[in-house]
Short mmCIF file of C-alpha atoms in Angstrom, two decimals:
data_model
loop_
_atom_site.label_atom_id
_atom_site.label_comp_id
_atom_site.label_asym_id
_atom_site.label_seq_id
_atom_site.Cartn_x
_atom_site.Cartn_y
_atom_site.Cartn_z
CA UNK A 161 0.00 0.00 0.00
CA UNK A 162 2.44 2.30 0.84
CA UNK A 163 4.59 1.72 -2.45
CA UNK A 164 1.37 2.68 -4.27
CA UNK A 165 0.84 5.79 -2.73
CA UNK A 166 4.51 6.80 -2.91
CA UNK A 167 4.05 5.72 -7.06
CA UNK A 168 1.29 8.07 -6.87
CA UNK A 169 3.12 11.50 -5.16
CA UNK A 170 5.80 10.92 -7.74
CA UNK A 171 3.42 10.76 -10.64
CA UNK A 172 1.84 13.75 -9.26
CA UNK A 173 5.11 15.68 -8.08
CA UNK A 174 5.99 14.93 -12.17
CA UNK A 175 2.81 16.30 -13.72
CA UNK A 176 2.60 19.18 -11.73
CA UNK A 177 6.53 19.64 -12.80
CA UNK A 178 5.51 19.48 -16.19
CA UNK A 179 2.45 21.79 -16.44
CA UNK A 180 4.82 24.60 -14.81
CA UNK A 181 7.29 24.03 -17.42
CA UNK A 182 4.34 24.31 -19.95
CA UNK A 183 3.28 27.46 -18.72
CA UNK A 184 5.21 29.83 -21.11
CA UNK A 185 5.73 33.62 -19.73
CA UNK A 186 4.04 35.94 -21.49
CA UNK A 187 4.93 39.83 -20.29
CA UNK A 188 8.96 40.67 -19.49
CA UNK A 189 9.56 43.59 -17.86
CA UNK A 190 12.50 45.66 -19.25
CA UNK A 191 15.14 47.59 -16.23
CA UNK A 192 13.88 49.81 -14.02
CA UNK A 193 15.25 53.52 -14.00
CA UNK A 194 15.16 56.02 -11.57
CA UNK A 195 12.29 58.55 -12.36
CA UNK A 196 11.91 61.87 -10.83
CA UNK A 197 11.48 60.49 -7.17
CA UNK A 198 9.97 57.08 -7.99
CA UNK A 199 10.29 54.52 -11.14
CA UNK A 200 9.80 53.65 -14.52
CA UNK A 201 10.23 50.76 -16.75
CA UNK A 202 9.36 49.25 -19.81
CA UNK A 203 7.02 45.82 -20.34
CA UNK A 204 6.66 43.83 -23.43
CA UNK A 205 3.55 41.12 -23.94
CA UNK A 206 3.14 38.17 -26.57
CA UNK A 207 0.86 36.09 -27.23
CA UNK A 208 1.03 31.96 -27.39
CA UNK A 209 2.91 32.16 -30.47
CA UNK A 210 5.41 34.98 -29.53
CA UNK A 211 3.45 37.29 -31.68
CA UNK A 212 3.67 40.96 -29.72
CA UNK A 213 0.73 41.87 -28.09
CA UNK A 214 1.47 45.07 -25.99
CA UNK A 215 4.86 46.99 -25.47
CA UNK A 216 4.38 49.83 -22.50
CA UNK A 217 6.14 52.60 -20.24
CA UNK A 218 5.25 51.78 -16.40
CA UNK A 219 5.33 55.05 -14.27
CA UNK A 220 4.87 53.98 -10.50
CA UNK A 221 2.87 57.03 -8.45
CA UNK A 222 5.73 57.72 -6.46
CA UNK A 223 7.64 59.28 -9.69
CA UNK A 224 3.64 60.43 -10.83
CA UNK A 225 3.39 62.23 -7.68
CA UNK A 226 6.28 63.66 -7.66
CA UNK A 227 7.23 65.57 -11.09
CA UNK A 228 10.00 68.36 -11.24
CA UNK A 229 8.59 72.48 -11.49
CA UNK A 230 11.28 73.96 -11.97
CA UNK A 231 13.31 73.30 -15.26
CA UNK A 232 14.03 76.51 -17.56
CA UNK A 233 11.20 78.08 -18.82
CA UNK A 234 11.90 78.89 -22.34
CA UNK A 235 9.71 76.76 -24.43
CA UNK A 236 11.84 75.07 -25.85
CA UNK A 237 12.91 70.78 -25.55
CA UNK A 238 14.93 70.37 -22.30
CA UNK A 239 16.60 66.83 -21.13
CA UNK A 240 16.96 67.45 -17.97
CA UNK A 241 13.64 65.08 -17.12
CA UNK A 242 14.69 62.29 -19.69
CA UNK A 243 15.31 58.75 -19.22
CA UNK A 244 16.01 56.21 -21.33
CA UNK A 245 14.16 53.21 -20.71
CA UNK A 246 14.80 49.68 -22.34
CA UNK A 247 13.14 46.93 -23.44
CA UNK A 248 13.60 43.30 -22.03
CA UNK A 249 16.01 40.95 -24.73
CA UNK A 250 12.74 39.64 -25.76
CA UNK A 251 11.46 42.57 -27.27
CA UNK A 252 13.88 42.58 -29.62
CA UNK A 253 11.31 40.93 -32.01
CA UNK A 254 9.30 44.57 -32.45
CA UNK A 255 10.27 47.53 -34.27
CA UNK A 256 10.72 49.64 -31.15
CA UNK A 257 14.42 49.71 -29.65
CA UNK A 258 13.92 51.48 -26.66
CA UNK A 259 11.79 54.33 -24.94
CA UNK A 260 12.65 58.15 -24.58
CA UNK A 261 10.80 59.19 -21.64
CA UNK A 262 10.31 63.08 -21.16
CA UNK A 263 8.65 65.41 -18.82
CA UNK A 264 8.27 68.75 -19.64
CA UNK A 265 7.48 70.68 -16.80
CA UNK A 266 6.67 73.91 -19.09
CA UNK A 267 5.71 72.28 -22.16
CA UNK A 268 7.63 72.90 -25.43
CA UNK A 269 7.34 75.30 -28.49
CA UNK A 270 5.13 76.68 -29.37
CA UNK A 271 4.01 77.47 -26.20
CA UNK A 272 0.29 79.14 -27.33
CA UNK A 273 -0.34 74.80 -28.26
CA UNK A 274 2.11 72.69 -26.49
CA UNK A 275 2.80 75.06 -23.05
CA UNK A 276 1.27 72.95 -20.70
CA UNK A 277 3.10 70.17 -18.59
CA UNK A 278 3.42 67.37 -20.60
CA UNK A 279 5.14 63.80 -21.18
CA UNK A 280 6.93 62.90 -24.24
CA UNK A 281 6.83 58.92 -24.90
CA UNK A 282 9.32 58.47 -27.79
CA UNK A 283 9.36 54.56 -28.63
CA UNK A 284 12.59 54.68 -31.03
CA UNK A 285 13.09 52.27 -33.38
CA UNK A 286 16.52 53.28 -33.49
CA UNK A 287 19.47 53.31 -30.55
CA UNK A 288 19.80 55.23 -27.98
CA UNK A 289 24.03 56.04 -29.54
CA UNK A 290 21.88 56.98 -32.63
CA UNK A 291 19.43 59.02 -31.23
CA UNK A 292 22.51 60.73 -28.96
CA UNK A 293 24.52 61.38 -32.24
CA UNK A 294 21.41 63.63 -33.81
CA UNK A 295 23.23 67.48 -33.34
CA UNK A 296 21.10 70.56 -33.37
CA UNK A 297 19.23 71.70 -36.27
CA UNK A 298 21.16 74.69 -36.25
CA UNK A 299 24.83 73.22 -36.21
CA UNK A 300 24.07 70.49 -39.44
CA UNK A 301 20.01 70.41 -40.66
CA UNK A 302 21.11 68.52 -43.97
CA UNK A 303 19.90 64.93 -42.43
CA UNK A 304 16.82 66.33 -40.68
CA UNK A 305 15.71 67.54 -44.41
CA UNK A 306 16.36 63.84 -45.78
CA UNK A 307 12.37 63.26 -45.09
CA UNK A 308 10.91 59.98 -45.72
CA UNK A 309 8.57 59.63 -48.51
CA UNK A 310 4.81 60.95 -47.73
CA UNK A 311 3.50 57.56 -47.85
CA UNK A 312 5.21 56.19 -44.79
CA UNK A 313 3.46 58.93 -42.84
CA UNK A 314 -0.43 58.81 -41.79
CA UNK A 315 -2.46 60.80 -45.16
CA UNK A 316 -2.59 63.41 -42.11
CA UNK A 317 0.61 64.14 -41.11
CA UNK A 318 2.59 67.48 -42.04
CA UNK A 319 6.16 68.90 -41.15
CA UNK A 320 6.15 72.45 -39.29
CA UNK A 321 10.02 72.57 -40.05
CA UNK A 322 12.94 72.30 -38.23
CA UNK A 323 13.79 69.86 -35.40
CA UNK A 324 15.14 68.83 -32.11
CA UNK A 325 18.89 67.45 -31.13
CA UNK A 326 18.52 64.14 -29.75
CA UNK A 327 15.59 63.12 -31.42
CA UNK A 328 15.23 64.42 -35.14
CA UNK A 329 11.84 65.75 -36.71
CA UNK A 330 8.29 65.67 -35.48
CA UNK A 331 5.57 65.16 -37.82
CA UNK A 332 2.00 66.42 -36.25
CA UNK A 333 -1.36 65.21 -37.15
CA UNK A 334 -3.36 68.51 -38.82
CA UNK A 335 -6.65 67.05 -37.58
CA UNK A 336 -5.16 66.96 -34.00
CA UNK A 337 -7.41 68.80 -31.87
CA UNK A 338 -4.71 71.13 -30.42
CA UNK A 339 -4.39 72.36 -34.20
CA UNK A 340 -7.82 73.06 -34.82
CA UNK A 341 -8.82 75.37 -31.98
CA UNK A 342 -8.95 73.18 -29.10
CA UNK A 343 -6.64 72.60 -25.94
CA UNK A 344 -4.17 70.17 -25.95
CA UNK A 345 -4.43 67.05 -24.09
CA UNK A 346 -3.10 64.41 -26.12
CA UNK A 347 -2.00 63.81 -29.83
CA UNK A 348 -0.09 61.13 -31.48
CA UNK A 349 3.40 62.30 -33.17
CA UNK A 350 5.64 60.26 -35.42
CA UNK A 351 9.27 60.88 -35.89
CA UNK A 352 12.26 61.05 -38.75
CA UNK A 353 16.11 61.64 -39.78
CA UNK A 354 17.89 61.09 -42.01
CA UNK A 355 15.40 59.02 -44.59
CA UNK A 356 13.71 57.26 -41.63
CA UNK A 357 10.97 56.86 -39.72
CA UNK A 358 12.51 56.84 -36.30
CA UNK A 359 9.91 56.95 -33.70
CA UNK A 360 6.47 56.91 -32.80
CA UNK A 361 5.22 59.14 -29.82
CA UNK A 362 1.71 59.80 -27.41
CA UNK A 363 2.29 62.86 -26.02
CA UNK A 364 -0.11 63.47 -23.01
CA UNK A 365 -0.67 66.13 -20.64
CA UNK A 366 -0.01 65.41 -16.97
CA UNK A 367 -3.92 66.76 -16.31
CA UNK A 368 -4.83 64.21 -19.26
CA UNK A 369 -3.41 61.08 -17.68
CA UNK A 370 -4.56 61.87 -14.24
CA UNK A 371 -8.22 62.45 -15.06
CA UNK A 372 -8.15 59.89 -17.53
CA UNK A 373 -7.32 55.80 -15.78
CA UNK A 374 -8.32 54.27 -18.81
CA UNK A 375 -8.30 55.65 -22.46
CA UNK A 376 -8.09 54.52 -25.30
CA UNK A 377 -7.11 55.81 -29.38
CA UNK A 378 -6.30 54.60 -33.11
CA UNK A 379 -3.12 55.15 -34.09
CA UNK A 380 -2.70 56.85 -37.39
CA UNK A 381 -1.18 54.63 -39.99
CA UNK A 382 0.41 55.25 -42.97
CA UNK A 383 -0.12 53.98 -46.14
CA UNK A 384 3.64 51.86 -46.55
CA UNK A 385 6.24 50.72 -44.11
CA UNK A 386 9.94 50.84 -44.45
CA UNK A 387 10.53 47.39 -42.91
CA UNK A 388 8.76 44.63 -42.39
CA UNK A 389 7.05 43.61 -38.62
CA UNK A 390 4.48 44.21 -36.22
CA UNK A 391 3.17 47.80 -35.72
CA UNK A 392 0.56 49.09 -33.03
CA UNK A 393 -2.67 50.47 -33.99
CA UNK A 394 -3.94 51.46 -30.55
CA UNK A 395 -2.94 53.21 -27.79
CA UNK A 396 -4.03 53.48 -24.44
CA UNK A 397 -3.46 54.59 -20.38
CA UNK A 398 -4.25 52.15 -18.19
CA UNK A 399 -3.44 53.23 -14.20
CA UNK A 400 -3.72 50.19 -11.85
CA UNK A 401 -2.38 48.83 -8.70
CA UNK A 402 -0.42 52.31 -7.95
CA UNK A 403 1.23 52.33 -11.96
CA UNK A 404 0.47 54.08 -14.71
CA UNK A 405 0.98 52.63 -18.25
CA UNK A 406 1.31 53.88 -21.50
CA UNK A 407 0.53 51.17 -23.43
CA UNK A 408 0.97 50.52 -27.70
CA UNK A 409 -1.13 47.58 -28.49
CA UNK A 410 -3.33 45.61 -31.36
CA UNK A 411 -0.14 45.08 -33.49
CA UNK A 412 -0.36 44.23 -37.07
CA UNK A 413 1.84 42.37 -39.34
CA UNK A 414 3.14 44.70 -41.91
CA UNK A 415 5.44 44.18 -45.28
CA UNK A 416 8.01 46.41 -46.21
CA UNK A 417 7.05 48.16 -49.30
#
C-alpha cells in the first residue's frame, strides 16, 4: 500500500513539474530607472505564439506624484527630465528599440499649443548612440531635411520645419485637436532623420493622464512601411495597482514596401 501511494506522489510531483514548465511567460519587464522620485520601466507582452501583443512605459505614483517644477522656462525641448528606458532581450522581435521618456514641466514650443506640462513617450526604433549622435538643427540640418517619402506617414501628417537634437523631426497630425482650436491634451506624433521613420510618440498632458485611468485611441497609420514587422494600432493609459501605463497595443503584421 504504501509503495502505491509513494508511485502516486511521484506521478503527481511529475505532472505538476511538467504543467509549470508548460506554462510559457508571457509579459517581461524591461530595467527599471530612476524617475523623478519614484520609477519607470518598460514591459513587453506576446501572445502563445510569440506574436507581440502590448509593449508599454510603467510610471509607478511615487515618480507620478512627484514631477520636477522647476526646469528653464523657455519653451523650448529640455533633457533634464529624460530617461532612457529599455526593453527586455525579448522585445527585440518589435520595431521599437527602446523608450525616450520626457517630462516637460513647461511644455515645449510653441508654447500658445504645447505650453502645458506634458510627457513625451518616444518609442525609437533606433538606438539610444543613434538618437545621442542627432546634433542641433542649427549646427548640421542637412539629415533632418532627408524626409521619408509621404506615404510612410499617416495621409494626415505634415512637417512644421525644423527639429530637435537628440531626437530628429516631429511630424504632427493637422486634424489633431490642439491644431484646430482646441486645448491640448493628447495627440499622437511620429518621428524622422535622415530618410527614416525613427519613432512613434503619445504625447499626453499630466492633467490628461490623471483624469483619464483608462483611455483609449487609433493610431494613425500610414499607407507603406519601411521594414517589415508588427506595428501598433492602438494606444491606451491604463493606471492600476499604484502604476500608470502607457501602453501601444493591437499590433499588425506589416510588409516592407
Amino acid at each position: 500500500m504504501k509503495k502505491v501511494f509513494l508511485s502516486a506522489m511521484i506521478a503527481a510531483s511529475l505532472l505538476i513539474s511538467c504543467k509549470k514548465e508548460d506554462v510559457k511567460e508571457k509579459v517581461f519587464k524591461g530595467p527599471v530607472q530612476i524617475f523623478q522620485h519614484g520609477k519607470a520601466w518598460t514591459w513587453y507582452e506576446v501572445d502563445d505564439k510569440d506574436v507581440p501583443v502590448r509593449v508599454a512605459v510603467a510610471i509607478d505614483d511615487a515618480a507620478m506624484n512627484s514631477l520636477d517644477t522647476t526646469s528653464p522656462d523657455d519653451g523650448g525641448h529640455h533633457h533634464e527630465n529624460n530617461v532612457v528606458l529599455q526593453f527586455h532581450p525579448k522585445a527585440s522581435s518589435t520595431i521599437f528599440n527602446h523608450v525616450g521618456l520626457g517630462w516637460n514641466p513647461h511644455g515645449h514650443e510653441p508654447e500658445p499649443i504645447y505650453g502645458k506640462p506634458h510627457f513625451d513617450f518616444h518609442f525609437y526604433g533606433i538606438s539610444p548612440e543613434a538618437v545621442a549622435a542627432i546634433p542641433p538643427y542649427e549646427i548640421d540640418s542637412t539629415k533632418f531635411k532627408n524626409w521619408p517619402a509621404a506615404d510612410y506617414f499617416p495621409a494626415t501628417y505634415f512637417n512644421p520645419g525644423g527639429g530637435v537634437p537628440q531626437m530628429g523631426c516631429h511630424w504632427l497630425d493637422f486634424t489633431s485637436p490642439e491644431l484646430n482650436g482646441q486645448l491640448f491634451t493628447q495627440t499622437f506624433i511620429y518621428g524622422s532623420y535622415d530618410g527614416k521613420v525613427t519613432f512613434y510618440e503619445p504625447m499626453i498632458t499630466e492633467a490628461f493622464i490623471k483624469a483619464n485611468p483608462n483611455f483609449e485611441r487609433a493610431i494613425p497609420q500610414p499607407a507603406k512601411f519601411q521594414k517589415s514587422g508588427y506595428y501598433p494600432t492602438k494606444m491606451r493609459i491604463v493606471k492600476q495597482n499604484g502604476v500608470t501605463n502607457i501602453i501601444l497595443e493591437g499590433f499588425v503584421l506589416k510588409q516592407q514596401s
